[in-house]
């Protein structure tokens, strides 16, 4: 299990060709920027020229010139703040809203002092700049406030309700348009990141599946090969014919294991209960263990049958490799809407065989196959229990939910 976690941790998450569609987690400079795109910021800076040109053409007094330049500076500052602000800034940050409110105040003072100068675009600037602020509710409130301020000033100057309403709606709509564009861009970026993360998880899950399936597939086959090799070695001097039979069995099991590995890597491996019970009987016999196998002829969903088959395989593999049992009992059946598999033995499990110690298998952790089996059972919403029983022996119990038959 730890090895699987390490594989998941080492799974490339950024800029790795193994992950389809991955573009790297570090992100580009534009991804790290705020919700205002570079193109919008460049276009917005062009609009800064309008108040400057109008200021030169109108030749206002020093106070009005200072107010206009202040408004331009506030708009540029708002653009810079919005471009550098993170996507989810602290809700306590009031710098952006403060700039918008100051810009609205400057625009109101300038327009009321001299309505003929035409510095109404400051309201549009305030609304467009507010659209990039976070959180969205605050941005919407500032956009609406910009529109209401523009409409109120027009009403105060001209008492023309229609013009005031049009101005208020226009200012608000400009902000909403920019806001919608920024939200769409943000959503698209989040979708790309989500797709990348799904690809990373898919790679990690596939690695874990292959590792788990190879462990479960090869465990029993290698145990049978080991047992039959030892038996053939003992029979060879006195009973060469029987030894030849065992060698043929070794060849058969090895070929079946190779086929199973190919199926596992290809994702086609799905064991059946009938085959696993037959293999369990043969494996236990090769290990000089007696067995009692009870199996009801039930029609189970393929996924449920596969997990029960893996249960039989893993249980028998552990008994042969880690137990000194003499008798093993396997019971597979269905109770109401649950399919169950129970494997018990009478061994102490206190010793490992001499061949495993000689082969240097200290690095292999007992129970890693049971962890993989537990993951399979949990994925189907089943129950998994494994442990020693009173009086000696070990018990493996798996129960999986089965949909009730259609009536």
mmCIF file of N, CA and C in Angstrom, residues 110-216:
data_model
loop_
_atom_site.group_PDB
_atom_site.id
_atom_site.type_symbol
_atom_site.label_atom_id
_atom_site.label_comp_id
_atom_site.label_asym_id
_atom_site.label_seq_id
_atom_site.Cartn_x
_atom_site.Cartn_y
_atom_site.Cartn_z
ATOM 1 N N UNK A 110 -15.744 65.760 -10.892
ATOM 2 C CA UNK A 110 -15.345 66.358 -12.168
ATOM 3 C C UNK A 110 -16.558 66.683 -13.024
ATOM 4 N N UNK A 111 -17.489 65.727 -13.133
ATOM 5 C CA UNK A 111 -18.661 65.938 -13.992
ATOM 6 C C UNK A 111 -19.566 67.021 -13.421
ATOM 7 N N UNK A 112 -19.774 67.041 -12.128
ATOM 8 C CA UNK A 112 -20.641 68.069 -11.540
ATOM 9 C C UNK A 112 -20.018 69.465 -11.635
ATOM 10 N N UNK A 113 -18.663 69.565 -11.569
ATOM 11 C CA UNK A 113 -18.029 70.882 -11.672
ATOM 12 C C UNK A 113 -18.190 71.456 -13.071
ATOM 13 N N UNK A 114 -18.077 70.587 -14.089
ATOM 14 C CA UNK A 114 -18.181 71.092 -15.461
ATOM 15 C C UNK A 114 -18.749 69.992 -16.341
ATOM 16 N N UNK A 115 -20.110 69.882 -16.421
ATOM 17 C CA UNK A 115 -20.733 68.806 -17.205
ATOM 18 C C UNK A 115 -20.337 68.829 -18.667
ATOM 19 N N UNK A 116 -19.927 69.965 -19.194
ATOM 20 C CA UNK A 116 -19.636 70.063 -20.626
ATOM 21 C C UNK A 116 -18.323 69.390 -20.999
ATOM 22 N N UNK A 117 -17.453 69.140 -20.036
ATOM 23 C CA UNK A 117 -16.156 68.547 -20.379
ATOM 24 C C UNK A 117 -16.279 67.093 -20.827
ATOM 25 N N UNK A 118 -17.322 66.408 -20.442
ATOM 26 C CA UNK A 118 -17.572 65.050 -20.933
ATOM 27 C C UNK A 118 -16.673 63.981 -20.361
ATOM 28 N N UNK A 119 -16.421 64.035 -19.049
ATOM 29 C CA UNK A 119 -15.602 63.005 -18.422
ATOM 30 C C UNK A 119 -16.443 61.853 -17.857
ATOM 31 N N UNK A 120 -17.568 61.579 -18.525
ATOM 32 C CA UNK A 120 -18.439 60.480 -18.101
ATOM 33 C C UNK A 120 -17.787 59.097 -18.218
ATOM 34 N N UNK A 121 -16.797 58.917 -19.143
ATOM 35 C CA UNK A 121 -16.183 57.575 -19.243
ATOM 36 C C UNK A 121 -15.567 57.060 -17.946
ATOM 37 N N UNK A 122 -15.281 57.962 -16.996
ATOM 38 C CA UNK A 122 -14.734 57.482 -15.735
ATOM 39 C C UNK A 122 -15.672 56.470 -15.061
ATOM 40 N N UNK A 123 -16.974 56.628 -15.252
ATOM 41 C CA UNK A 123 -17.926 55.674 -14.668
ATOM 42 C C UNK A 123 -17.789 54.299 -15.334
ATOM 43 N N UNK A 124 -17.570 54.318 -16.651
ATOM 44 C CA UNK A 124 -17.344 53.045 -17.353
ATOM 45 C C UNK A 124 -16.046 52.392 -16.882
ATOM 46 N N UNK A 125 -15.028 53.249 -16.662
ATOM 47 C CA UNK A 125 -13.761 52.705 -16.168
ATOM 48 C C UNK A 125 -13.951 52.030 -14.804
ATOM 49 N N UNK A 126 -14.705 52.710 -13.945
ATOM 50 C CA UNK A 126 -14.928 52.160 -12.605
ATOM 51 C C UNK A 126 -15.681 50.832 -12.678
ATOM 52 N N UNK A 127 -16.703 50.752 -13.519
ATOM 53 C CA UNK A 127 -17.497 49.532 -13.646
ATOM 54 C C UNK A 127 -16.670 48.390 -14.237
ATOM 55 N N UNK A 128 -15.887 48.697 -15.302
ATOM 56 C CA UNK A 128 -15.062 47.662 -15.926
ATOM 57 C C UNK A 128 -13.977 47.182 -14.974
ATOM 58 N N UNK A 129 -13.369 48.096 -14.231
ATOM 59 C CA UNK A 129 -12.340 47.697 -13.282
ATOM 60 C C UNK A 129 -12.903 46.884 -12.127
ATOM 61 N N UNK A 130 -14.094 47.252 -11.671
ATOM 62 C CA UNK A 130 -14.717 46.523 -10.561
ATOM 63 C C UNK A 130 -15.058 45.095 -10.946
ATOM 64 N N UNK A 131 -15.283 44.850 -12.228
ATOM 65 C CA UNK A 131 -15.684 43.510 -12.662
ATOM 66 C C UNK A 131 -14.602 42.473 -12.405
ATOM 67 N N UNK A 132 -13.354 42.905 -12.251
ATOM 68 C CA UNK A 132 -12.266 41.946 -12.058
ATOM 69 C C UNK A 132 -11.976 41.659 -10.604
ATOM 70 N N UNK A 133 -12.693 42.307 -9.692
ATOM 71 C CA UNK A 133 -12.406 42.129 -8.270
ATOM 72 C C UNK A 133 -13.073 40.861 -7.739
ATOM 73 N N UNK A 134 -12.583 40.412 -6.600
ATOM 74 C CA UNK A 134 -13.131 39.244 -5.922
ATOM 75 C C UNK A 134 -13.539 39.629 -4.510
ATOM 76 N N UNK A 135 -14.540 38.984 -3.925
ATOM 77 C CA UNK A 135 -15.374 37.918 -4.498
ATOM 78 C C UNK A 135 -16.395 38.474 -5.474
ATOM 79 N N UNK A 136 -17.043 37.630 -6.272
ATOM 80 C CA UNK A 136 -17.965 38.099 -7.311
ATOM 81 C C UNK A 136 -19.078 39.003 -6.786
ATOM 82 N N UNK A 137 -19.610 38.707 -5.603
ATOM 83 C CA UNK A 137 -20.701 39.543 -5.085
ATOM 84 C C UNK A 137 -20.245 40.980 -4.891
ATOM 85 N N UNK A 138 -19.013 41.122 -4.412
ATOM 86 C CA UNK A 138 -18.485 42.475 -4.227
ATOM 87 C C UNK A 138 -18.326 43.168 -5.566
ATOM 88 N N UNK A 139 -17.854 42.430 -6.583
ATOM 89 C CA UNK A 139 -17.684 43.006 -7.909
ATOM 90 C C UNK A 139 -19.015 43.458 -8.488
ATOM 91 N N UNK A 140 -20.039 42.609 -8.367
ATOM 92 C CA UNK A 140 -21.366 42.968 -8.890
ATOM 93 C C UNK A 140 -21.916 44.196 -8.177
ATOM 94 N N UNK A 141 -21.741 44.251 -6.873
ATOM 95 C CA UNK A 141 -22.232 45.407 -6.116
ATOM 96 C C UNK A 141 -21.558 46.691 -6.578
ATOM 97 N N UNK A 142 -20.259 46.655 -6.835
ATOM 98 C CA UNK A 142 -19.542 47.848 -7.285
ATOM 99 C C UNK A 142 -19.937 48.227 -8.711
ATOM 100 N N UNK A 143 -20.212 47.227 -9.553
ATOM 101 C CA UNK A 143 -20.670 47.546 -10.912
ATOM 102 C C UNK A 143 -22.029 48.236 -10.883
ATOM 103 N N UNK A 144 -22.938 47.711 -10.065
ATOM 104 C CA UNK A 144 -24.254 48.329 -9.942
ATOM 105 C C UNK A 144 -24.128 49.737 -9.353
ATOM 106 N N UNK A 145 -23.243 49.889 -8.363
ATOM 107 C CA UNK A 145 -23.033 51.212 -7.766
ATOM 108 C C UNK A 145 -22.486 52.197 -8.791
ATOM 109 N N UNK A 146 -21.597 51.728 -9.681
ATOM 110 C CA UNK A 146 -21.072 52.599 -10.736
ATOM 111 C C UNK A 146 -22.193 53.072 -11.655
ATOM 112 N N UNK A 147 -23.076 52.132 -12.037
ATOM 113 C CA UNK A 147 -24.192 52.514 -12.902
ATOM 114 C C UNK A 147 -25.141 53.477 -12.223
ATOM 115 N N UNK A 148 -25.466 53.214 -10.960
ATOM 116 C CA UNK A 148 -26.365 54.115 -10.229
ATOM 117 C C UNK A 148 -25.743 55.501 -10.059
ATOM 118 N N UNK A 149 -24.442 55.546 -9.823
ATOM 119 C CA UNK A 149 -23.775 56.845 -9.674
ATOM 120 C C UNK A 149 -23.835 57.637 -10.969
ATOM 121 N N UNK A 150 -23.573 56.956 -12.089
ATOM 122 C CA UNK A 150 -23.641 57.643 -13.385
ATOM 123 C C UNK A 150 -25.055 58.151 -13.666
ATOM 124 N N UNK A 151 -26.057 57.299 -13.399
ATOM 125 C CA UNK A 151 -27.441 57.721 -13.630
ATOM 126 C C UNK A 151 -27.848 58.874 -12.724
ATOM 127 N N UNK A 152 -27.409 58.828 -11.482
ATOM 128 C CA UNK A 152 -27.767 59.895 -10.545
ATOM 129 C C UNK A 152 -27.159 61.226 -10.958
ATOM 130 N N UNK A 153 -25.902 61.184 -11.429
ATOM 131 C CA UNK A 153 -25.253 62.430 -11.857
ATOM 132 C C UNK A 153 -25.954 62.995 -13.092
ATOM 133 N N UNK A 154 -26.283 62.141 -14.046
ATOM 134 C CA UNK A 154 -27.007 62.609 -15.248
ATOM 135 C C UNK A 154 -28.349 63.215 -14.848
ATOM 136 N N UNK A 155 -29.051 62.592 -13.938
ATOM 137 C CA UNK A 155 -30.338 63.117 -13.480
ATOM 138 C C UNK A 155 -30.166 64.467 -12.779
ATOM 139 N N UNK A 156 -29.125 64.574 -11.969
ATOM 140 C CA UNK A 156 -28.889 65.829 -11.251
ATOM 141 C C UNK A 156 -28.560 66.968 -12.196
ATOM 142 N N UNK A 157 -27.911 66.626 -13.321
ATOM 143 C CA UNK A 157 -27.524 67.686 -14.262
ATOM 144 C C UNK A 157 -28.654 68.037 -15.213
ATOM 145 N N UNK A 158 -29.304 67.035 -15.788
ATOM 146 C CA UNK A 158 -30.271 67.287 -16.869
ATOM 147 C C UNK A 158 -31.711 67.041 -16.473
ATOM 148 N N UNK A 159 -31.972 66.354 -15.391
ATOM 149 C CA UNK A 159 -33.329 65.956 -15.004
ATOM 150 C C UNK A 159 -34.033 65.179 -16.115
ATOM 151 N N UNK A 160 -33.233 64.481 -16.913
ATOM 152 C CA UNK A 160 -33.755 63.654 -18.004
ATOM 153 C C UNK A 160 -33.706 62.197 -17.542
ATOM 154 N N UNK A 161 -34.880 61.675 -17.161
ATOM 155 C CA UNK A 161 -34.920 60.325 -16.595
ATOM 156 C C UNK A 161 -34.480 59.271 -17.603
ATOM 157 N N UNK A 162 -34.914 59.428 -18.878
ATOM 158 C CA UNK A 162 -34.568 58.430 -19.891
ATOM 159 C C UNK A 162 -33.056 58.360 -20.091
ATOM 160 N N UNK A 163 -32.425 59.538 -20.226
ATOM 161 C CA UNK A 163 -30.967 59.554 -20.417
ATOM 162 C C UNK A 163 -30.253 58.998 -19.197
ATOM 163 N N UNK A 164 -30.754 59.309 -18.007
ATOM 164 C CA UNK A 164 -30.140 58.817 -16.779
ATOM 165 C C UNK A 164 -30.233 57.297 -16.693
ATOM 166 N N UNK A 165 -31.385 56.752 -17.057
ATOM 167 C CA UNK A 165 -31.553 55.292 -17.005
ATOM 168 C C UNK A 165 -30.651 54.608 -18.025
ATOM 169 N N UNK A 166 -30.618 55.182 -19.252
ATOM 170 C CA UNK A 166 -29.769 54.590 -20.282
ATOM 171 C C UNK A 166 -28.302 54.595 -19.844
ATOM 172 N N UNK A 167 -27.872 55.722 -19.257
ATOM 173 C CA UNK A 167 -26.484 55.811 -18.807
ATOM 174 C C UNK A 167 -26.194 54.804 -17.688
ATOM 175 N N UNK A 168 -27.125 54.691 -16.750
ATOM 176 C CA UNK A 168 -26.931 53.761 -15.637
ATOM 177 C C UNK A 168 -26.852 52.325 -16.138
ATOM 178 N N UNK A 169 -27.764 51.960 -17.042
ATOM 179 C CA UNK A 169 -27.761 50.593 -17.584
ATOM 180 C C UNK A 169 -26.508 50.340 -18.414
ATOM 181 N N UNK A 170 -26.099 51.318 -19.201
ATOM 182 C CA UNK A 170 -24.919 51.150 -20.055
ATOM 183 C C UNK A 170 -23.666 50.922 -19.228
ATOM 184 N N UNK A 171 -23.492 51.725 -18.185
ATOM 185 C CA UNK A 171 -22.315 51.580 -17.330
ATOM 186 C C UNK A 171 -22.310 50.204 -16.669
ATOM 187 N N UNK A 172 -23.472 49.779 -16.176
ATOM 188 C CA UNK A 172 -23.548 48.466 -15.515
ATOM 189 C C UNK A 172 -23.301 47.343 -16.502
ATOM 190 N N UNK A 173 -23.857 47.437 -17.704
ATOM 191 C CA UNK A 173 -23.705 46.371 -18.693
ATOM 192 C C UNK A 173 -22.242 46.223 -19.117
ATOM 193 N N UNK A 174 -21.528 47.342 -19.253
ATOM 194 C CA UNK A 174 -20.111 47.243 -19.596
ATOM 195 C C UNK A 174 -19.370 46.414 -18.554
ATOM 196 N N UNK A 175 -19.625 46.700 -17.293
ATOM 197 C CA UNK A 175 -18.983 45.935 -16.234
ATOM 198 C C UNK A 175 -19.373 44.466 -16.251
ATOM 199 N N UNK A 176 -20.678 44.209 -16.456
ATOM 200 C CA UNK A 176 -21.158 42.827 -16.482
ATOM 201 C C UNK A 176 -20.544 42.058 -17.647
ATOM 202 N N UNK A 177 -20.390 42.712 -18.795
ATOM 203 C CA UNK A 177 -19.780 42.055 -19.953
ATOM 204 C C UNK A 177 -18.342 41.642 -19.666
ATOM 205 N N UNK A 178 -17.578 42.585 -19.114
ATOM 206 C CA UNK A 178 -16.189 42.249 -18.772
ATOM 207 C C UNK A 178 -16.151 41.169 -17.697
ATOM 208 N N UNK A 179 -17.070 41.273 -16.734
ATOM 209 C CA UNK A 179 -17.138 40.274 -15.659
ATOM 210 C C UNK A 179 -17.427 38.884 -16.226
ATOM 211 N N UNK A 180 -18.379 38.797 -17.155
ATOM 212 C CA UNK A 180 -18.727 37.504 -17.748
ATOM 213 C C UNK A 180 -17.556 36.922 -18.529
ATOM 214 N N UNK A 181 -16.842 37.779 -19.250
ATOM 215 C CA UNK A 181 -15.675 37.304 -19.993
ATOM 216 C C UNK A 181 -14.602 36.758 -19.056
ATOM 217 N N UNK A 182 -14.365 37.482 -17.957
ATOM 218 C CA UNK A 182 -13.365 37.026 -16.987
ATOM 219 C C UNK A 182 -13.795 35.711 -16.342
ATOM 220 N N UNK A 183 -15.081 35.593 -16.019
ATOM 221 C CA UNK A 183 -15.567 34.355 -15.413
ATOM 222 C C UNK A 183 -15.438 33.181 -16.374
ATOM 223 N N UNK A 184 -15.738 33.424 -17.652
ATOM 224 C CA UNK A 184 -15.609 32.362 -18.650
ATOM 225 C C UNK A 184 -14.160 31.925 -18.780
ATOM 226 N N UNK A 185 -13.261 32.877 -18.790
ATOM 227 C CA UNK A 185 -11.839 32.547 -18.875
ATOM 228 C C UNK A 185 -11.399 31.757 -17.652
ATOM 229 N N UNK A 186 -11.854 32.183 -16.487
ATOM 230 C CA UNK A 186 -11.488 31.491 -15.248
ATOM 231 C C UNK A 186 -12.046 30.054 -15.240
ATOM 232 N N UNK A 187 -13.298 29.915 -15.701
ATOM 233 C CA UNK A 187 -13.915 28.588 -15.742
ATOM 234 C C UNK A 187 -13.180 27.665 -16.710
ATOM 235 N N UNK A 188 -12.806 28.203 -17.863
ATOM 236 C CA UNK A 188 -12.071 27.388 -18.834
ATOM 237 C C UNK A 188 -10.736 26.925 -18.262
ATOM 238 N N UNK A 189 -10.070 27.814 -17.540
ATOM 239 C CA UNK A 189 -8.790 27.432 -16.951
ATOM 240 C C UNK A 189 -8.993 26.348 -15.884
ATOM 241 N N UNK A 190 -10.048 26.481 -15.094
ATOM 242 C CA UNK A 190 -10.331 25.466 -14.070
ATOM 243 C C UNK A 190 -10.670 24.126 -14.706
ATOM 244 N N UNK A 191 -11.374 24.150 -15.838
ATOM 245 C CA UNK A 191 -11.699 22.904 -16.533
ATOM 246 C C UNK A 191 -10.436 22.222 -17.054
ATOM 247 N N UNK A 192 -9.516 23.019 -17.587
ATOM 248 C CA UNK A 192 -8.251 22.444 -18.065
ATOM 249 C C UNK A 192 -7.482 21.832 -16.905
ATOM 250 N N UNK A 193 -7.431 22.533 -15.776
ATOM 251 C CA UNK A 193 -6.734 21.994 -14.610
ATOM 252 C C UNK A 193 -7.408 20.722 -14.097
ATOM 253 N N UNK A 194 -8.751 20.715 -14.084
ATOM 254 C CA UNK A 194 -9.472 19.531 -13.635
ATOM 255 C C UNK A 194 -9.200 18.347 -14.567
ATOM 256 N N UNK A 195 -9.177 18.608 -15.851
ATOM 257 C CA UNK A 195 -8.888 17.545 -16.823
ATOM 258 C C UNK A 195 -7.480 16.994 -16.599
ATOM 259 N N UNK A 196 -6.550 17.886 -16.318
ATOM 260 C CA UNK A 196 -5.179 17.449 -16.058
ATOM 261 C C UNK A 196 -5.114 16.587 -14.798
ATOM 262 N N UNK A 197 -5.803 17.000 -13.750
ATOM 263 C CA UNK A 197 -5.791 16.225 -12.510
ATOM 264 C C UNK A 197 -6.444 14.852 -12.711
ATOM 265 N N UNK A 198 -7.523 14.820 -13.490
ATOM 266 C CA UNK A 198 -8.166 13.531 -13.774
ATOM 267 C C UNK A 198 -7.217 12.603 -14.525
ATOM 268 N N UNK A 199 -6.438 13.180 -15.444
ATOM 269 C CA UNK A 199 -5.475 12.360 -16.173
ATOM 270 C C UNK A 199 -4.409 11.817 -15.238
ATOM 271 N N UNK A 200 -3.948 12.662 -14.305
ATOM 272 C CA UNK A 200 -2.944 12.208 -13.330
ATOM 273 C C UNK A 200 -3.504 11.074 -12.481
ATOM 274 N N UNK A 201 -4.739 11.249 -11.989
ATOM 275 C CA UNK A 201 -5.355 10.211 -11.167
ATOM 276 C C UNK A 201 -5.586 8.929 -11.961
ATOM 277 N N UNK A 202 -5.940 9.079 -13.243
ATOM 278 C CA UNK A 202 -6.158 7.893 -14.068
ATOM 279 C C UNK A 202 -4.873 7.092 -14.220
ATOM 280 N N UNK A 203 -3.744 7.792 -14.413
ATOM 281 C CA UNK A 203 -2.458 7.101 -14.521
ATOM 282 C C UNK A 203 -2.127 6.391 -13.214
ATOM 283 N N UNK A 204 -2.311 7.093 -12.087
ATOM 284 C CA UNK A 204 -2.010 6.486 -10.784
ATOM 285 C C UNK A 204 -2.910 5.281 -10.504
ATOM 286 N N UNK A 205 -4.208 5.419 -10.824
ATOM 287 C CA UNK A 205 -5.130 4.311 -10.593
ATOM 288 C C UNK A 205 -4.794 3.106 -11.473
ATOM 289 N N UNK A 206 -4.366 3.374 -12.714
ATOM 290 C CA UNK A 206 -4.021 2.270 -13.603
ATOM 291 C C UNK A 206 -2.771 1.554 -13.101
ATOM 292 N N UNK A 207 -1.812 2.323 -12.606
ATOM 293 C CA UNK A 207 -0.614 1.698 -12.042
ATOM 294 C C UNK A 207 -0.980 0.840 -10.829
ATOM 295 N N UNK A 208 -1.848 1.387 -9.977
ATOM 296 C CA UNK A 208 -2.254 0.623 -8.791
ATOM 297 C C UNK A 208 -3.008 -0.639 -9.197
ATOM 298 N N UNK A 209 -3.860 -0.535 -10.232
ATOM 299 C CA UNK A 209 -4.611 -1.715 -10.687
ATOM 300 C C UNK A 209 -3.668 -2.788 -11.205
ATOM 301 N N UNK A 210 -2.696 -2.390 -12.027
ATOM 302 C CA UNK A 210 -1.771 -3.375 -12.581
ATOM 303 C C UNK A 210 -0.956 -4.027 -11.472
ATOM 304 N N UNK A 211 -0.471 -3.200 -10.519
ATOM 305 C CA UNK A 211 0.313 -3.760 -9.409
ATOM 306 C C UNK A 211 -0.519 -4.739 -8.585
ATOM 307 N N UNK A 212 -1.771 -4.357 -8.298
ATOM 308 C CA UNK A 212 -2.640 -5.223 -7.493
ATOM 309 C C UNK A 212 -2.974 -6.510 -8.236
ATOM 310 N N UNK A 213 -3.300 -6.377 -9.526
ATOM 311 C CA UNK A 213 -3.672 -7.563 -10.293
ATOM 312 C C UNK A 213 -2.487 -8.491 -10.503
ATOM 313 N N UNK A 214 -1.304 -7.917 -10.731
ATOM 314 C CA UNK A 214 -0.130 -8.772 -10.905
ATOM 315 C C UNK A 214 0.192 -9.519 -9.614
ATOM 316 N N UNK A 215 0.050 -8.816 -8.492
ATOM 317 C CA UNK A 215 0.298 -9.486 -7.207
ATOM 318 C C UNK A 215 -0.652 -10.657 -7.029
ATOM 319 N N UNK A 216 -1.935 -10.394 -7.265
ATOM 320 C CA UNK A 216 -2.932 -11.450 -7.054
ATOM 321 C C UNK A 216 -2.808 -12.560 -8.101
#
